[in-house]
PDB file of C-alpha atoms and ligand atoms in Angstrom:
ATOM      1  CA  UNK I 255      15.191   1.849   0.904  1.00 97.00           C
ATOM      2  CA  UNK I 256      15.047  -1.527  -0.836  1.00 98.00           C
ATOM      3  CA  UNK I 257      12.710  -4.386   0.022  1.00 98.00           C
ATOM      4  CA  UNK I 258      14.136  -7.861  -0.648  1.00 98.00           C
ATOM      5  CA  UNK I 259      11.439 -10.525  -0.803  1.00 98.00           C
ATOM      6  CA  UNK I 260      11.915 -14.273  -0.944  1.00 98.00           C
ATOM      7  CA  UNK I 261       8.965 -16.535  -1.620  1.00 98.00           C
ATOM      8  CA  UNK I 262       7.984 -20.144  -0.950  1.00 98.00           C
ATOM      9  CA  UNK I 263      10.631 -22.665   0.086  1.00 97.00           C
ATOM     10  CA  UNK I 264      13.470 -20.150   0.116  1.00 98.00           C
ATOM     11  CA  UNK I 265      13.535 -20.462   3.918  1.00 98.00           C
ATOM     12  CA  UNK I 266      14.985 -23.911   3.147  1.00 96.00           C
ATOM     13  CA  UNK I 267      18.110 -22.587   1.427  1.00 97.00           C
ATOM     14  CA  UNK I 268      21.148 -24.589   2.531  1.00 93.00           C
ATOM     15  CA  UNK I 269      19.009 -27.653   3.208  1.00 90.00           C
ATOM     16  CA  UNK I 270      17.025 -27.760  -0.003  1.00 87.00           C
ATOM     17  CA  UNK I 271      18.683 -29.265  -3.108  1.00 89.00           C
ATOM     18  CA  UNK I 272      22.162 -27.861  -2.285  1.00 90.00           C
ATOM     19  CA  UNK I 273      23.383 -29.008  -5.704  1.00 88.00           C
ATOM     20  CA  UNK I 274      20.968 -26.497  -7.249  1.00 89.00           C
ATOM     21  CA  UNK I 275      20.754 -23.707  -4.672  1.00 93.00           C
ATOM     22  CA  UNK I 276      24.084 -24.007  -2.825  1.00 89.00           C
ATOM     23  CA  UNK I 277      24.890 -24.609   0.828  1.00 91.00           C
ATOM     24  CA  UNK I 278      24.330 -21.104   2.185  1.00 94.00           C
ATOM     25  CA  UNK I 279      21.187 -20.368   4.168  1.00 97.00           C
ATOM     26  CA  UNK I 280      18.487 -17.713   3.884  1.00 98.00           C
ATOM     27  CA  UNK I 281      20.057 -16.003   6.879  1.00 98.00           C
ATOM     28  CA  UNK I 282      23.394 -15.905   5.017  1.00 98.00           C
ATOM     29  CA  UNK I 283      21.628 -14.405   1.995  1.00 98.00           C
ATOM     30  CA  UNK I 284      19.815 -11.765   4.048  1.00 98.00           C
ATOM     31  CA  UNK I 285      23.043 -10.741   5.851  1.00 98.00           C
ATOM     32  CA  UNK I 286      24.775 -10.437   2.467  1.00 98.00           C
ATOM     33  CA  UNK I 287      21.956  -8.249   1.131  1.00 98.00           C
ATOM     34  CA  UNK I 288      22.253  -5.979   4.170  1.00 98.00           C
ATOM     35  CA  UNK I 289      26.032  -5.747   3.682  1.00 98.00           C
ATOM     36  CA  UNK I 290      25.618  -4.982  -0.020  1.00 98.00           C
ATOM     37  CA  UNK I 291      22.990  -2.373   0.824  1.00 97.00           C
ATOM     38  CA  UNK I 292      25.444  -0.698   3.206  1.00 97.00           C
ATOM     39  CA  UNK I 293      28.099  -0.718   0.446  1.00 97.00           C
ATOM     40  CA  UNK I 294      25.628   0.808  -2.004  1.00 97.00           C
ATOM     41  CA  UNK I 295      24.439   3.342   0.563  1.00 96.00           C
ATOM     42  CA  UNK I 296      20.857   2.080   0.731  1.00 97.00           C
ATOM     43  CA  UNK I 297      19.029   0.522   3.681  1.00 97.00           C
ATOM     44  CA  UNK I 298      17.695  -2.958   2.977  1.00 98.00           C
ATOM     45  CA  UNK I 299      14.816  -4.841   4.570  1.00 98.00           C
ATOM     46  CA  UNK I 300      14.616  -8.600   3.910  1.00 98.00           C
ATOM     47  CA  UNK I 301      11.494 -10.708   4.284  1.00 98.00           C
ATOM     48  CA  UNK I 302      10.538 -14.271   3.376  1.00 98.00           C
ATOM     49  CA  UNK I 303       7.170 -15.977   3.302  1.00 98.00           C
ATOM     50  CA  UNK I 304       5.782 -19.281   2.137  1.00 98.00           C
ATOM     51  CA  UNK I 305       2.380 -17.575   1.737  1.00 98.00           C
ATOM     52  CA  UNK I 306       1.356 -15.918  -1.493  1.00 98.00           C
ATOM     53  CA  UNK I 307      -1.059 -13.501   0.236  1.00 98.00           C
ATOM     54  CA  UNK I 308       1.639 -12.284   2.594  1.00 98.00           C
ATOM     55  CA  UNK I 309       3.937 -11.508  -0.336  1.00 98.00           C
ATOM     56  CA  UNK I 310       1.080  -9.646  -2.069  1.00 98.00           C
ATOM     57  CA  UNK I 311       0.485  -7.493   1.014  1.00 98.00           C
ATOM     58  CA  UNK I 312       4.167  -6.624   1.370  1.00 98.00           C
ATOM     59  CA  UNK I 313       4.267  -5.584  -2.306  1.00 98.00           C
ATOM     60  CA  UNK I 314       1.003  -3.617  -2.062  1.00 98.00           C
ATOM     61  CA  UNK I 315       2.241  -1.711   1.011  1.00 98.00           C
ATOM     62  CA  UNK I 316       5.867  -1.191  -0.066  1.00 98.00           C
ATOM     63  CA  UNK I 317       5.521   2.344  -1.437  1.00 98.00           C
ATOM     64  CA  UNK I 318       3.496   3.529   1.569  1.00 98.00           C
ATOM     65  CA  UNK I 319       6.150   2.076   3.851  1.00 98.00           C
ATOM     66  CA  UNK I 320       8.826   4.203   2.191  1.00 97.00           C
ATOM     67  CA  UNK I 321      10.550   1.671  -0.058  1.00 98.00           C
ATOM     68  CA  UNK I 322      11.943   2.832  -3.398  1.00 97.00           C
ATOM     69  CA  UNK I 323      12.327  -0.537  -5.103  1.00 98.00           C
ATOM     70  CA  UNK I 324      11.776  -4.267  -4.666  1.00 98.00           C
ATOM     71  CA  UNK I 325      13.984  -7.282  -5.340  1.00 98.00           C
ATOM     72  CA  UNK I 326      11.930 -10.457  -5.426  1.00 98.00           C
ATOM     73  CA  UNK I 327      12.633 -14.139  -5.806  1.00 98.00           C
ATOM     74  CA  UNK I 328       9.078 -15.452  -6.047  1.00 98.00           C
ATOM     75  CA  UNK I 329      10.151 -19.127  -6.036  1.00 98.00           C
ATOM     76  CA  UNK I 330       7.663 -21.369  -7.824  1.00 98.00           C
ATOM     77  CA  UNK I 331       5.009 -18.607  -7.746  1.00 98.00           C
ATOM     78  CA  UNK I 332       7.012 -17.167 -10.660  1.00 98.00           C
ATOM     79  CA  UNK I 333       5.631 -19.805 -12.932  1.00 98.00           C
ATOM     80  CA  UNK I 334       1.887 -19.506 -12.260  1.00 98.00           C
ATOM     81  CA  UNK I 335       0.833 -16.708  -9.899  1.00 98.00           C
ATOM     82  CA  UNK I 336      -1.265 -14.141 -11.759  1.00 98.00           C
ATOM     83  CA  UNK I 337      -2.098 -12.675  -8.349  1.00 98.00           C
ATOM     84  CA  UNK I 338       1.582 -11.926  -7.781  1.00 98.00           C
ATOM     85  CA  UNK I 339       1.884 -10.504 -11.278  1.00 98.00           C
ATOM     86  CA  UNK I 340      -1.098  -8.208 -10.642  1.00 98.00           C
ATOM     87  CA  UNK I 341       0.326  -7.090  -7.290  1.00 98.00           C
ATOM     88  CA  UNK I 342       3.592  -6.104  -9.005  1.00 98.00           C
ATOM     89  CA  UNK I 343       1.909  -4.302 -11.905  1.00 98.00           C
ATOM     90  CA  UNK I 344      -0.583  -2.629  -9.543  1.00 98.00           C
ATOM     91  CA  UNK I 345       2.004  -0.621  -7.670  1.00 98.00           C
ATOM     92  CA  UNK I 346       4.513   1.997  -8.841  1.00 97.00           C
ATOM     93  CA  UNK I 347       7.886   0.783  -7.543  1.00 98.00           C
ATOM     94  CA  UNK I 348      10.463  -0.831  -9.826  1.00 98.00           C
ATOM     95  CA  UNK I 349      10.740  -4.563  -9.214  1.00 98.00           C
ATOM     96  CA  UNK I 350      13.626  -6.827 -10.242  1.00 98.00           C
ATOM     97  CA  UNK I 351      13.033 -10.585 -10.373  1.00 98.00           C
ATOM     98  CA  UNK I 352      15.866 -12.844  -9.224  1.00 98.00           C
ATOM     99  CA  UNK I 353      16.392 -16.597  -9.447  1.00 98.00           C
ATOM    100  CA  UNK I 354      19.344 -18.291  -7.814  1.00 97.00           C
ATOM    101  CA  UNK I 355      19.345 -21.159 -10.292  1.00 97.00           C
ATOM    102  CA  UNK I 356      19.310 -20.887 -14.075  1.00 97.00           C
ATOM    103  CA  UNK I 357      15.603 -21.508 -14.580  1.00 98.00           C
ATOM    104  CA  UNK I 358      16.036 -21.733 -18.362  1.00 97.00           C
ATOM    105  CA  UNK I 359      18.385 -24.696 -17.973  1.00 97.00           C
ATOM    106  CA  UNK I 360      15.929 -26.624 -15.798  1.00 96.00           C
ATOM    107  CA  UNK I 361      12.512 -28.239 -16.230  1.00 96.00           C
ATOM    108  CA  UNK I 362      10.206 -26.865 -18.927  1.00 97.00           C
ATOM    109  CA  UNK I 363       7.707 -25.464 -16.401  1.00 96.00           C
ATOM    110  CA  UNK I 364      10.421 -23.219 -14.976  1.00 98.00           C
ATOM    111  CA  UNK I 365      11.077 -21.575 -18.355  1.00 97.00           C
ATOM    112  CA  UNK I 366       7.877 -19.562 -18.080  1.00 97.00           C
ATOM    113  CA  UNK I 367       7.672 -16.567 -15.765  1.00 98.00           C
ATOM    114  CA  UNK I 368       4.269 -14.902 -15.480  1.00 98.00           C
ATOM    115  CA  UNK I 369       5.822 -12.144 -13.371  1.00 98.00           C
ATOM    116  CA  UNK I 370       8.943 -11.141 -15.351  1.00 98.00           C
ATOM    117  CA  UNK I 371       6.992  -9.130 -17.939  1.00 98.00           C
ATOM    118  CA  UNK I 372       5.776  -6.692 -15.273  1.00 98.00           C
ATOM    119  CA  UNK I 373       9.239  -6.397 -13.702  1.00 98.00           C
ATOM    120  CA  UNK I 374      11.965  -4.029 -14.859  1.00 97.00           C
ATOM    121  CA  UNK I 375      14.254  -6.968 -15.410  1.00 97.00           C
ATOM    122  CA  UNK I 376      15.075 -10.539 -14.482  1.00 98.00           C
ATOM    123  CA  UNK I 377      18.353 -12.115 -13.305  1.00 98.00           C
ATOM    124  CA  UNK I 378      18.679 -15.891 -13.296  1.00 98.00           C
ATOM    125  CA  UNK I 379      21.434 -18.414 -12.684  1.00 97.00           C
ATOM    126  CA  UNK I 380      24.018 -16.230 -10.935  1.00 97.00           C
ATOM    127  CA  UNK I 381      23.419 -17.501  -7.410  1.00 97.00           C
ATOM    128  CA  UNK I 382      23.212 -14.982  -4.577  1.00 98.00           C
ATOM    129  CA  UNK I 383      25.128 -12.469  -6.725  1.00 98.00           C
ATOM    130  CA  UNK I 384      21.877 -11.899  -8.617  1.00 98.00           C
ATOM    131  CA  UNK I 385      20.428 -10.129  -5.573  1.00 98.00           C
ATOM    132  CA  UNK I 386      23.354  -7.741  -5.452  1.00 98.00           C
ATOM    133  CA  UNK I 387      23.105  -6.993  -9.164  1.00 98.00           C
ATOM    134  CA  UNK I 388      19.358  -6.376  -8.778  1.00 98.00           C
ATOM    135  CA  UNK I 389      20.023  -3.973  -5.902  1.00 98.00           C
ATOM    136  CA  UNK I 390      22.664  -2.168  -7.963  1.00 97.00           C
ATOM    137  CA  UNK I 391      20.182  -1.782 -10.821  1.00 96.00           C
ATOM    138  CA  UNK I 392      17.620  -0.253  -8.461  1.00 97.00           C
ATOM    139  CA  UNK I 393      20.174   2.104  -6.922  1.00 96.00           C
ATOM    140  CA  UNK I 394      21.458   3.168 -10.339  1.00 92.00           C
ATOM    141  CA  UNK I 395      17.893   3.931 -11.368  1.00 85.00           C
ATOM    142  CA  UNK I 396      18.006   1.325 -14.081  1.00 55.00           C
ATOM    143  CA  UNK I 397      16.075  -1.126 -11.938  1.00 48.00           C
TER     144      UNK I 397
HETATM  145  C1  DQA S 223      13.901 -20.308  -7.902  1.00 81.41           C
HETATM  146  C2  DQA S 223      13.542 -21.127  -9.148  1.00 81.41           C
HETATM  147  C3  DQA S 223      12.108 -21.613  -9.059  1.00 81.41           C
HETATM  148  O1  DQA S 223      11.786 -22.376 -10.218  1.00 81.41           O
HETATM  149  C4  DQA S 223      11.913 -22.491  -7.846  1.00 81.41           C
HETATM  150  O2  DQA S 223      10.566 -22.881  -7.740  1.00 81.41           O
HETATM  151  C5  DQA S 223      12.395 -21.841  -6.603  1.00 81.41           C
HETATM  152  C6  DQA S 223      13.636 -21.078  -6.625  1.00 81.41           C
HETATM  153  C7  DQA S 223      15.402 -19.911  -7.897  1.00 81.41           C
HETATM  154  O3  DQA S 223      15.751 -19.071  -7.089  1.00 81.41           O
HETATM  155  O4  DQA S 223      16.199 -20.458  -8.668  1.00 81.41           O
HETATM  156  O5  DQA S 223      11.803 -21.996  -5.531  1.00 81.41           O
HETATM  157  O6  DQA S 223      13.144 -19.113  -7.900  1.00 81.41           O
END
């Protein structure tokens, strides 16, 4: 069972900077993740929050709730949240970090991820496809 987490401002997909993030909504993304999960033979639960603490609690509780891996787009928390980093490193499940946009091609502050080093891997710049690739990596056991 895979947990797909989206962080701050990702509820605004489709409305927010469509030139950067595309015109599809969070609901579209979550439906796609569920479809991909069905194709890969793994149940998927999708959640989004604008609140750092809520994301931390979902990560802390993920193993106890029966998840086997986490896909996370932490939004801007990627670039500065040591609390999120510690939540990821403080639990045993493999975590794959995803960014819809190519963060390395954008502003300097987006080049730094404080969370990627405690994740199994990071996918950036491939749009929604990145979530599918992250799920595949978790299912293959390479996550
Ligand atoms: C993002 C990139 C972040 O820099 C930004 O703050 C986001 C979205 C992405 O998916 O490309 O909110 O994580």
